[in-house]
Tab-separated table of C-alpha atoms in Angstrom:
chain	number	residue	atom	x	y	z
A	13	UNK	CA	0.308	-0.473	0.113
A	14	UNK	CA	0.898	3.404	-0.669
A	15	UNK	CA	0.338	6.549	2.035
A	16	UNK	CA	0.408	9.674	0.965
A	17	UNK	CA	1.055	12.153	4.485
A	18	UNK	CA	-0.019	15.824	3.491
A	19	UNK	CA	2.272	18.497	6.299
A	20	UNK	CA	5.610	17.016	8.325
A	21	UNK	CA	4.673	18.779	11.731
A	22	UNK	CA	4.346	16.110	15.172
A	23	UNK	CA	1.092	14.734	13.642
A	24	UNK	CA	2.594	13.932	9.888
A	25	UNK	CA	5.541	11.756	11.016
A	26	UNK	CA	3.555	10.132	13.915
A	27	UNK	CA	1.229	8.842	11.768
A	28	UNK	CA	4.142	7.851	8.837
A	29	UNK	CA	5.805	6.722	11.771
A	30	UNK	CA	2.951	4.215	13.243
A	31	UNK	CA	2.405	2.790	9.735
A	32	UNK	CA	5.642	2.292	9.182
A	33	UNK	CA	5.786	0.179	12.014
A	34	UNK	CA	3.167	-1.876	11.949
A	35	UNK	CA	2.740	-2.972	8.515
A	36	UNK	CA	6.186	-3.997	7.178
A	37	UNK	CA	4.913	-3.656	3.737
A	38	UNK	CA	3.048	0.018	3.175
A	39	UNK	CA	5.355	3.349	2.048
A	40	UNK	CA	4.717	6.831	2.971
A	41	UNK	CA	5.593	9.608	1.381
A	42	UNK	CA	5.036	13.199	3.618
A	43	UNK	CA	4.255	16.490	1.580
A	44	UNK	CA	6.124	19.054	3.393
A	45	UNK	CA	4.782	22.758	1.832
A	46	UNK	CA	8.151	23.841	3.140
A	47	UNK	CA	11.455	23.169	2.107
A	48	UNK	CA	12.228	22.226	5.126
A	49	UNK	CA	10.619	19.743	8.240
A	50	UNK	CA	9.238	19.212	11.447
A	51	UNK	CA	6.335	22.046	11.754
A	52	UNK	CA	5.776	23.509	15.721
A	53	UNK	CA	8.641	21.521	16.921
A	54	UNK	CA	10.794	24.060	15.017
A	55	UNK	CA	8.795	26.758	13.917
A	56	UNK	CA	5.824	26.329	17.275
A	57	UNK	CA	8.352	25.563	20.293
A	58	UNK	CA	9.844	28.673	22.353
A	59	UNK	CA	14.316	28.934	21.238
A	60	UNK	CA	14.964	28.452	25.669
A	61	UNK	CA	12.723	25.102	25.141
A	62	UNK	CA	15.839	22.936	23.108
A	63	UNK	CA	14.962	19.241	25.472
A	64	UNK	CA	11.750	19.328	24.082
A	65	UNK	CA	12.654	19.387	20.091
A	66	UNK	CA	14.507	15.929	20.414
A	67	UNK	CA	11.120	14.652	19.116
A	68	UNK	CA	13.214	15.398	15.974
A	69	UNK	CA	15.486	12.480	16.378
A	70	UNK	CA	13.009	10.242	16.489
A	71	UNK	CA	11.542	11.377	13.737
A	72	UNK	CA	14.848	11.448	11.364
A	73	UNK	CA	15.358	7.943	11.940
A	74	UNK	CA	11.225	7.848	10.269
A	75	UNK	CA	11.957	9.923	7.437
A	76	UNK	CA	15.747	7.589	6.790
A	77	UNK	CA	13.497	5.148	5.945
A	78	UNK	CA	13.897	3.139	3.532
A	79	UNK	CA	9.837	2.946	3.239
A	80	UNK	CA	9.662	6.795	4.347
A	81	UNK	CA	10.068	9.973	2.262
A	82	UNK	CA	10.068	13.862	2.361
A	83	UNK	CA	9.343	15.797	-0.358
A	84	UNK	CA	9.318	19.245	1.505
A	85	UNK	CA	8.645	22.413	-1.036
A	86	UNK	CA	4.985	20.532	-2.756
A	87	UNK	CA	2.176	23.180	-1.981
A	88	UNK	CA	-1.139	20.407	-1.607
A	89	UNK	CA	-3.551	22.633	-3.596
A	90	UNK	CA	-0.956	25.166	-5.530
A	91	UNK	CA	1.507	22.930	-7.012
A	92	UNK	CA	-0.917	19.423	-7.291
A	93	UNK	CA	-4.423	18.779	-6.435
A	94	UNK	CA	-6.129	16.702	-4.009
A	95	UNK	CA	-7.260	14.265	-6.047
A	96	UNK	CA	-4.043	14.814	-8.331
A	97	UNK	CA	-2.743	12.550	-5.030
A	98	UNK	CA	-5.948	10.510	-4.125
A	99	UNK	CA	-5.203	8.621	-7.662
A	100	UNK	CA	-1.339	7.712	-7.067
A	101	UNK	CA	-2.275	6.978	-3.531
A	102	UNK	CA	-3.852	4.067	-1.549
A	103	UNK	CA	-5.221	6.094	1.405
A	104	UNK	CA	-4.589	9.909	2.099
A	105	UNK	CA	-3.439	11.675	5.464
A	106	UNK	CA	-4.269	14.870	6.253
A	107	UNK	CA	-2.293	16.248	9.208
A	108	UNK	CA	-1.460	19.909	8.014
A	109	UNK	CA	-2.082	21.862	11.430
A	110	UNK	CA	-3.763	24.637	12.138
A	111	UNK	CA	-1.856	27.822	9.427
A	112	UNK	CA	-3.947	30.439	10.539
A	113	UNK	CA	-4.942	32.044	14.232
A	114	UNK	CA	-8.518	32.434	16.022
A	115	UNK	CA	-9.302	36.904	15.746
A	116	UNK	CA	-10.412	39.380	18.738
A	117	UNK	CA	-12.762	41.171	15.826
A	118	UNK	CA	-12.432	44.258	17.827
A	119	UNK	CA	-12.703	48.039	16.511
A	120	UNK	CA	-8.083	48.241	16.384
A	121	UNK	CA	-7.375	44.678	16.119
A	122	UNK	CA	-5.347	46.054	13.127
A	123	UNK	CA	-3.731	48.769	14.662
A	124	UNK	CA	-0.142	49.002	14.733
A	125	UNK	CA	1.490	47.691	17.237
A	126	UNK	CA	-1.416	44.366	17.574
A	127	UNK	CA	0.242	41.256	16.948
A	128	UNK	CA	-1.197	38.202	16.848
A	129	UNK	CA	0.880	35.283	19.012
A	130	UNK	CA	1.031	33.680	15.438
A	131	UNK	CA	2.318	35.320	13.673
A	132	UNK	CA	4.821	36.657	17.031
A	133	UNK	CA	6.243	32.812	18.026
A	134	UNK	CA	6.881	32.560	13.642
A	135	UNK	CA	9.409	35.937	13.346
A	136	UNK	CA	11.075	34.615	16.753
A	137	UNK	CA	11.110	31.397	15.856
A	138	UNK	CA	11.717	32.229	12.360
A	139	UNK	CA	9.129	30.934	10.193
A	140	UNK	CA	9.648	32.673	6.650
A	141	UNK	CA	6.241	34.477	6.534
A	142	UNK	CA	6.238	35.978	10.060
A	143	UNK	CA	10.922	37.230	8.332
A	144	UNK	CA	9.941	40.687	8.122
A	145	UNK	CA	6.711	41.605	10.472
A	146	UNK	CA	9.658	43.567	12.712
A	147	UNK	CA	7.592	44.378	15.762
A	148	UNK	CA	7.855	47.241	17.078
A	149	UNK	CA	8.902	46.749	21.278
A	150	UNK	CA	9.557	50.640	22.561
A	151	UNK	CA	7.011	50.880	24.158
A	152	UNK	CA	7.331	49.610	27.941
A	153	UNK	CA	4.241	48.021	28.577
A	154	UNK	CA	3.017	44.813	26.963
A	155	UNK	CA	-0.396	43.342	27.119
A	156	UNK	CA	-0.844	39.388	25.980
A	157	UNK	CA	-4.367	38.029	25.894
A	158	UNK	CA	-4.597	34.596	26.349
A	159	UNK	CA	-3.130	31.979	29.487
A	160	UNK	CA	-2.102	29.421	27.672
A	161	UNK	CA	2.112	28.116	27.709
A	162	UNK	CA	1.718	30.037	23.934
A	163	UNK	CA	1.420	33.122	25.791
A	164	UNK	CA	3.806	32.460	28.990
A	165	UNK	CA	6.668	31.364	26.072
A	166	UNK	CA	6.356	35.019	24.890
A	167	UNK	CA	6.029	37.220	27.967
A	168	UNK	CA	9.988	35.132	28.902
A	169	UNK	CA	11.098	35.772	25.620
A	170	UNK	CA	10.478	38.903	25.902
A	171	UNK	CA	11.111	39.528	28.722
A	172	UNK	CA	14.619	36.861	29.072
A	173	UNK	CA	18.118	38.233	29.876
A	174	UNK	CA	19.396	38.127	26.861
A	175	UNK	CA	22.603	36.124	27.581
A	176	UNK	CA	20.027	32.813	28.202
A	177	UNK	CA	18.430	34.146	24.346
A	178	UNK	CA	21.833	34.185	23.456
A	179	UNK	CA	22.726	30.863	24.198
A	180	UNK	CA	19.282	29.686	21.709
A	181	UNK	CA	18.448	28.090	18.360
A	182	UNK	CA	15.873	32.067	18.792
A	183	UNK	CA	16.749	33.231	14.910
A	184	UNK	CA	19.442	35.844	15.092
A	185	UNK	CA	17.505	38.944	13.627
A	186	UNK	CA	15.193	38.955	16.584
A	187	UNK	CA	17.333	38.623	18.977
A	188	UNK	CA	18.518	42.500	17.370
A	189	UNK	CA	15.461	42.891	17.658
A	190	UNK	CA	14.504	41.570	21.497
A	191	UNK	CA	18.660	43.000	21.959
A	192	UNK	CA	17.328	46.692	21.496
A	193	UNK	CA	13.473	46.193	23.305
A	194	UNK	CA	11.938	48.401	25.812
A	195	UNK	CA	9.616	46.488	27.117
A	196	UNK	CA	10.199	45.579	30.945
A	197	UNK	CA	6.430	44.842	31.950
A	198	UNK	CA	3.728	41.872	30.114
A	199	UNK	CA	0.479	41.767	31.813
A	200	UNK	CA	-0.663	38.318	30.550
A	201	UNK	CA	-4.676	38.532	30.903
A	202	UNK	CA	-7.816	36.163	30.283
A	203	UNK	CA	-11.035	36.005	30.373
A	204	UNK	CA	-12.060	33.828	33.219
A	205	UNK	CA	-9.816	33.589	36.672
A	206	UNK	CA	-7.197	31.655	38.404
A	207	UNK	CA	-9.059	28.266	38.872
A	208	UNK	CA	-8.462	28.279	34.192
A	209	UNK	CA	-6.011	29.308	33.190
A	210	UNK	CA	-5.037	26.769	30.353
A	211	UNK	CA	-0.103	26.704	31.028
A	212	UNK	CA	1.606	23.908	33.398
A	213	UNK	CA	3.064	23.991	36.029
A	214	UNK	CA	6.073	24.112	34.282
A	215	UNK	CA	6.398	27.136	32.487
A	216	UNK	CA	5.015	29.743	35.804
A	217	UNK	CA	7.977	27.766	37.328
A	218	UNK	CA	9.759	29.150	34.554
A	219	UNK	CA	8.123	32.957	34.807
A	220	UNK	CA	8.570	32.374	38.500
A	221	UNK	CA	12.418	31.667	38.415
A	222	UNK	CA	12.787	34.469	34.908
A	223	UNK	CA	16.302	36.527	36.277
A	224	UNK	CA	15.613	39.954	36.276
A	225	UNK	CA	12.201	39.833	37.189
A	226	UNK	CA	9.008	39.312	39.190
A	227	UNK	CA	6.030	38.263	39.451
A	228	UNK	CA	3.097	40.979	39.838
A	229	UNK	CA	-0.014	38.998	41.390
A	230	UNK	CA	-2.108	40.793	43.034
A	231	UNK	CA	-3.004	38.770	46.445
A	232	UNK	CA	-7.422	39.207	46.114
A	233	UNK	CA	-6.802	37.001	43.218
A	234	UNK	CA	-6.118	34.019	45.530
A	235	UNK	CA	-7.890	35.255	48.824
A	236	UNK	CA	-9.929	32.130	49.470
A	237	UNK	CA	-8.924	29.393	46.990
A	238	UNK	CA	-7.322	26.541	48.641
A	239	UNK	CA	-10.740	25.600	49.118
A	240	UNK	CA	-12.010	26.240	45.553
A	241	UNK	CA	-9.479	23.681	44.948
A	242	UNK	CA	-8.834	21.024	47.587
A	243	UNK	CA	-11.164	18.171	44.743
A	244	UNK	CA	-8.921	19.358	42.396
A	245	UNK	CA	-7.171	16.973	40.055
A	246	UNK	CA	-3.615	17.140	41.261
A	247	UNK	CA	-1.984	19.544	38.513
A	248	UNK	CA	-4.553	21.579	38.254
A	249	UNK	CA	-4.475	21.798	42.618
A	250	UNK	CA	-0.774	22.115	42.353
A	251	UNK	CA	-0.084	25.547	39.465
A	252	UNK	CA	-2.378	26.334	41.818
A	253	UNK	CA	-1.742	26.502	44.405
A	254	UNK	CA	1.823	27.434	43.108
A	255	UNK	CA	0.340	30.763	42.236
A	256	UNK	CA	-1.381	31.222	45.918
A	257	UNK	CA	2.534	30.736	47.028
A	258	UNK	CA	3.875	33.645	44.530
A	259	UNK	CA	0.173	36.143	45.528
A	260	UNK	CA	0.008	35.413	48.952
A	261	UNK	CA	3.412	34.413	50.470
A	262	UNK	CA	5.710	37.054	51.961
A	263	UNK	CA	9.237	36.385	49.747
A	264	UNK	CA	12.134	35.443	51.654
A	265	UNK	CA	14.465	38.668	52.691
A	266	UNK	CA	16.820	37.615	50.298
A	267	UNK	CA	14.506	37.416	48.191
A	268	UNK	CA	12.797	40.230	48.275
A	269	UNK	CA	16.267	42.462	47.664
A	270	UNK	CA	16.458	40.214	44.293
A	271	UNK	CA	13.241	40.832	43.542
A	272	UNK	CA	13.324	44.324	44.992
A	273	UNK	CA	16.360	45.069	42.107
A	274	UNK	CA	14.242	43.582	39.342
A	275	UNK	CA	14.099	45.603	36.373
A	276	UNK	CA	12.063	43.512	34.951
A	277	UNK	CA	7.832	42.503	36.559
A	278	UNK	CA	5.242	39.810	34.919
A	279	UNK	CA	1.835	39.888	35.960
A	280	UNK	CA	-1.302	37.454	35.969
A	281	UNK	CA	-4.624	39.497	35.087
A	282	UNK	CA	-8.055	37.383	35.278
A	283	UNK	CA	-12.025	38.323	34.290
A	284	UNK	CA	-10.750	41.041	32.302
A	285	UNK	CA	-12.517	40.234	27.863
A	286	UNK	CA	-10.952	42.468	25.165
A	287	UNK	CA	-13.738	44.824	24.220
A	288	UNK	CA	-11.085	47.328	21.555
A	289	UNK	CA	-7.757	48.240	21.956
A	290	UNK	CA	-6.891	52.159	21.501
A	291	UNK	CA	-5.598	54.024	19.414
A	292	UNK	CA	-3.143	56.830	19.646
A	293	UNK	CA	-3.878	60.599	19.420
A	294	UNK	CA	-3.011	60.227	15.163
A	295	UNK	CA	-5.140	58.016	14.888
A	296	UNK	CA	-1.916	55.085	14.101
A	297	UNK	CA	-0.526	52.804	16.406
A	298	UNK	CA	-2.444	51.550	19.649
A	299	UNK	CA	-1.929	53.138	22.956
A	300	UNK	CA	-4.005	50.581	25.265
A	301	UNK	CA	-7.067	48.419	25.357
A	302	UNK	CA	-10.238	49.224	27.428
A	303	UNK	CA	-11.540	45.241	28.843
A	304	UNK	CA	-15.232	44.927	30.355
A	305	UNK	CA	-15.023	43.238	33.195
A	306	UNK	CA	-16.143	40.003	34.453
A	307	UNK	CA	-18.447	37.234	36.111
A	308	UNK	CA	-17.347	33.308	35.770
A	309	UNK	CA	-21.090	31.694	35.568
A	310	UNK	CA	-20.329	28.161	36.540
A	311	UNK	CA	-17.332	26.961	37.491
A	312	UNK	CA	-14.250	24.912	36.376
A	313	UNK	CA	-13.436	23.810	33.287
A	314	UNK	CA	-16.526	24.898	32.204
A	315	UNK	CA	-17.159	28.082	33.047
A	316	UNK	CA	-18.318	30.828	31.535
A	317	UNK	CA	-17.056	34.062	31.055
A	318	UNK	CA	-20.549	37.441	30.874
A	319	UNK	CA	-19.077	40.859	30.788
A	320	UNK	CA	-20.409	43.138	34.098
A	321	UNK	CA	-20.401	46.009	31.802
A	322	UNK	CA	-18.341	47.841	33.953
A	323	UNK	CA	-14.805	48.737	32.294
A	324	UNK	CA	-11.519	48.717	32.966
A	325	UNK	CA	-7.998	50.213	30.411
A	326	UNK	CA	-5.335	49.111	30.432
A	327	UNK	CA	-2.225	51.031	29.571
A	328	UNK	CA	0.585	49.717	26.726
A	329	UNK	CA	2.103	50.149	23.835
A	330	UNK	CA	2.289	46.746	22.273
A	331	UNK	CA	-0.627	44.229	22.596
A	332	UNK	CA	-0.663	40.139	21.469
A	333	UNK	CA	-3.367	38.311	21.048
A	334	UNK	CA	-2.917	34.302	22.129
A	335	UNK	CA	-6.792	33.093	22.093
A	336	UNK	CA	-5.615	29.976	19.430
A	337	UNK	CA	-4.083	29.009	16.056
A	338	UNK	CA	-7.494	27.792	13.905
A	339	UNK	CA	-7.168	25.256	10.689
A	340	UNK	CA	-8.213	26.452	7.783
A	341	UNK	CA	-10.133	24.692	4.852
A	342	UNK	CA	-7.423	22.514	1.900
A	343	UNK	CA	-9.759	21.827	-0.643
A	344	UNK	CA	-13.282	21.736	-0.905
A	345	UNK	CA	-13.738	17.764	-2.078
A	346	UNK	CA	-13.696	18.101	2.161
A	347	UNK	CA	-16.331	18.486	4.865
A	348	UNK	CA	-14.512	21.170	6.761
A	349	UNK	CA	-16.022	21.945	10.235
A	350	UNK	CA	-15.841	26.747	10.433
A	351	UNK	CA	-17.305	26.390	13.792
A	352	UNK	CA	-14.953	24.116	15.471
A	353	UNK	CA	-11.704	24.627	12.831
A	354	UNK	CA	-11.773	20.514	12.079
A	355	UNK	CA	-12.558	18.306	9.572
A	356	UNK	CA	-15.682	16.100	9.840
A	357	UNK	CA	-14.225	12.794	11.353
A	358	UNK	CA	-14.242	8.899	13.013
A	359	UNK	CA	-11.159	8.641	14.800
A	360	UNK	CA	-9.715	9.864	12.143
A	361	UNK	CA	-11.587	8.904	8.935
A	362	UNK	CA	-12.630	11.591	6.530
A	363	UNK	CA	-16.564	11.391	7.061
A	364	UNK	CA	-18.071	10.938	3.525
A	365	UNK	CA	-14.972	10.413	1.659
A	366	UNK	CA	-13.171	6.641	1.629
A	367	UNK	CA	-9.520	6.599	2.030
A	368	UNK	CA	-9.485	10.293	3.098
A	369	UNK	CA	-7.655	10.842	6.762
A	370	UNK	CA	-6.943	13.083	9.047
A	371	UNK	CA	-4.676	13.522	12.219
A	372	UNK	CA	-3.095	16.329	14.286
A	373	UNK	CA	-4.864	19.961	15.069
A	374	UNK	CA	-6.709	19.636	11.647
A	375	UNK	CA	-8.803	16.437	13.370
A	376	UNK	CA	-9.337	17.569	16.847
A	377	UNK	CA	-8.712	21.590	16.515
A	378	UNK	CA	-5.630	23.112	18.137
A	379	UNK	CA	-5.089	21.903	21.509
A	380	UNK	CA	-2.048	20.301	23.724
A	381	UNK	CA	1.719	19.228	23.140
A	382	UNK	CA	3.216	16.885	21.305
A	383	UNK	CA	2.586	13.915	23.965
A	384	UNK	CA	-1.293	13.819	22.286
A	385	UNK	CA	-1.095	15.154	19.076
A	386	UNK	CA	1.478	12.255	19.515
A	387	UNK	CA	-1.529	9.133	20.800
A	388	UNK	CA	-4.081	11.109	18.490
A	389	UNK	CA	-1.814	10.541	15.338
A	390	UNK	CA	-1.379	6.608	16.360
A	391	UNK	CA	-5.006	6.878	16.505
A	392	UNK	CA	-5.579	7.588	12.258
A	393	UNK	CA	-3.217	4.897	11.745
A	394	UNK	CA	-4.416	2.634	13.261
A	395	UNK	CA	-8.022	2.948	11.515
A	396	UNK	CA	-5.528	3.295	8.602
A	397	UNK	CA	-3.572	0.201	9.708
A	398	UNK	CA	-7.653	-1.242	9.920
A	399	UNK	CA	-8.693	-0.888	6.403
A	400	UNK	CA	-5.914	-2.171	5.184
A	401	UNK	CA	-6.896	-4.680	7.370
A	402	UNK	CA	-10.015	-5.707	6.373
A	403	UNK	CA	-10.080	-4.658	2.602
A	404	UNK	CA	-11.609	-0.893	2.776
A	405	UNK	CA	-9.120	0.047	1.210
A	406	UNK	CA	-8.525	-1.710	-2.197
A	407	UNK	CA	-4.692	-2.364	-2.731
A	408	UNK	CA	-5.494	-4.339	-5.299
A	409	UNK	CA	-5.234	-1.622	-7.928
A	410	UNK	CA	-1.210	-0.660	-7.410
A	411	UNK	CA	-1.168	2.706	-7.425
A	412	UNK	CA	2.112	4.974	-8.341
A	413	UNK	CA	2.874	7.324	-5.478
A	414	UNK	CA	5.897	10.035	-6.320
A	415	UNK	CA	6.063	8.882	-9.712
A	416	UNK	CA	2.426	9.418	-10.770
A	417	UNK	CA	3.396	13.557	-8.587
A	418	UNK	CA	7.109	13.493	-9.306
A	419	UNK	CA	5.871	14.448	-13.686
A	420	UNK	CA	2.995	16.080	-12.077
A	421	UNK	CA	5.672	18.306	-10.250
A	422	UNK	CA	8.201	18.778	-13.624
A	423	UNK	CA	5.459	19.267	-15.539
A	424	UNK	CA	4.427	22.786	-13.479
A	425	UNK	CA	8.013	23.488	-12.949
A	426	UNK	CA	7.913	22.236	-9.501
A	427	UNK	CA	11.255	21.070	-7.401
A	428	UNK	CA	10.149	18.732	-4.327
A	429	UNK	CA	13.423	19.218	-1.964
A	430	UNK	CA	14.400	15.637	-0.557
A	431	UNK	CA	15.298	14.824	3.546
A	432	UNK	CA	19.084	14.884	2.557
A	433	UNK	CA	18.321	18.004	0.650
A	434	UNK	CA	17.290	19.370	4.461
A	435	UNK	CA	19.567	17.405	6.255
A	436	UNK	CA	22.603	19.527	3.430
A	437	UNK	CA	20.210	22.850	5.022
A	438	UNK	CA	20.107	21.594	8.587
A	439	UNK	CA	23.792	21.074	8.203
A	440	UNK	CA	24.798	24.085	7.120
A	441	UNK	CA	22.805	25.996	9.701
A	442	UNK	CA	24.081	23.857	12.402
A	443	UNK	CA	28.046	25.498	11.354
A	444	UNK	CA	26.717	29.512	10.826
A	445	UNK	CA	25.322	28.639	14.862
A	446	UNK	CA	28.338	26.893	15.902
A	447	UNK	CA	30.289	30.273	15.057
A	448	UNK	CA	28.361	32.899	17.267
A	449	UNK	CA	28.138	29.830	20.278
A	450	UNK	CA	24.380	29.258	19.576
A	451	UNK	CA	23.146	25.079	18.547
A	452	UNK	CA	22.352	26.611	14.993
A	453	UNK	CA	21.310	30.101	13.052
A	454	UNK	CA	17.778	29.295	10.888
A	455	UNK	CA	18.055	30.411	8.087
A	456	UNK	CA	14.335	31.862	7.374
A	457	UNK	CA	14.659	32.229	3.976
A	458	UNK	CA	13.152	30.005	1.504
A	459	UNK	CA	15.326	31.042	-1.778
A	460	UNK	CA	18.164	30.905	-0.020
A	461	UNK	CA	17.399	27.386	1.683
A	462	UNK	CA	16.764	26.556	-2.449
A	463	UNK	CA	19.645	27.451	-2.792
A	464	UNK	CA	21.639	26.076	-0.788
A	465	UNK	CA	20.849	23.519	-2.151
A	466	UNK	CA	21.587	23.955	-5.216
A	467	UNK	CA	17.113	23.980	-6.416
């Protein structure tokens, strides 16, 4: 059987890995629109979290399998159609993730100084489409809308001492911009309360211990919460206890001295829903944000934030909206739930389209960490294997796989990038990084990548 996977992030690679491992004859081709593989492991994971990127070693093993091949620099839907892939393969798995962001839908969202988390993270991580972002870091106060791990990543990158960032694979351009940054205060704002935050304890602890930075938590937000989390699941309980301790306990003398002299600060604000980004006098830039105060209806994870009618204004010159990523439809022939931003599916089988599957964020929505995506992708791969076993997928007719696709691409003037091509790019990045004392210096221009491999 010939299987094709669209997208080379964790979902794509884990799907391929599982199929190859459990079917001795399957051949899997992975298509990727960028020349370089690994999706959000390369472009989403914070540069100061190198250990999270270790999964790349496993993905590399998969890509080097004689029954797997990688074809970068191929955009499905433009360079090759989905129908053409369906002709060439017995099964097609869509694992192309979430390449857009949710919008706030409020006045002032398009002012200068307002960015989505997705483009900001893409900028400091070297995602080609965001390389020219040039965020304005000339203000002292930034507001990050959202209480997830990505929001904390952004706050940490904005406030981290430069000597910490210099040792990471953060791009050269963003390092230079952060070196001139005036930002010294970051507010992380959420519509709901402390019991509904979506970040995890590891990320919170890193923020609390960030050198040269002090946490500013309002004790009133945390008073009496001990009882509320008595019976909560352990991760939620530990996370809340750490926030309570940080807000209510007086730090020791030594710690107080350290914090008093800290040049930067960050804090959590709760039960505030963005209403409008306020413009400067000339109407061009953000100078602040107006928030509706909310009250919570219900409790726990399902609590809803309802505006009370009161408002509050926060002064800031930088607004980063971290309210989630969003998948886009790939082809009119594929059913798509625009409300939830996913392809309707049952265990990864796309509803109403036999032989078509999906895995990762486009399957279940843009939530969870790499391990969640792994389990989810194994689930989809299992569906493919079952359908091969019971004969739902007819493998009696031979399919040409990449052979057929390659001639179509050649006719359209598209040259794909192989995994060994990627390894040349990788080696060049590592060599450039070594010269600067970094693990790698990412190449951010796809043209430069293609030149490097002689395309």
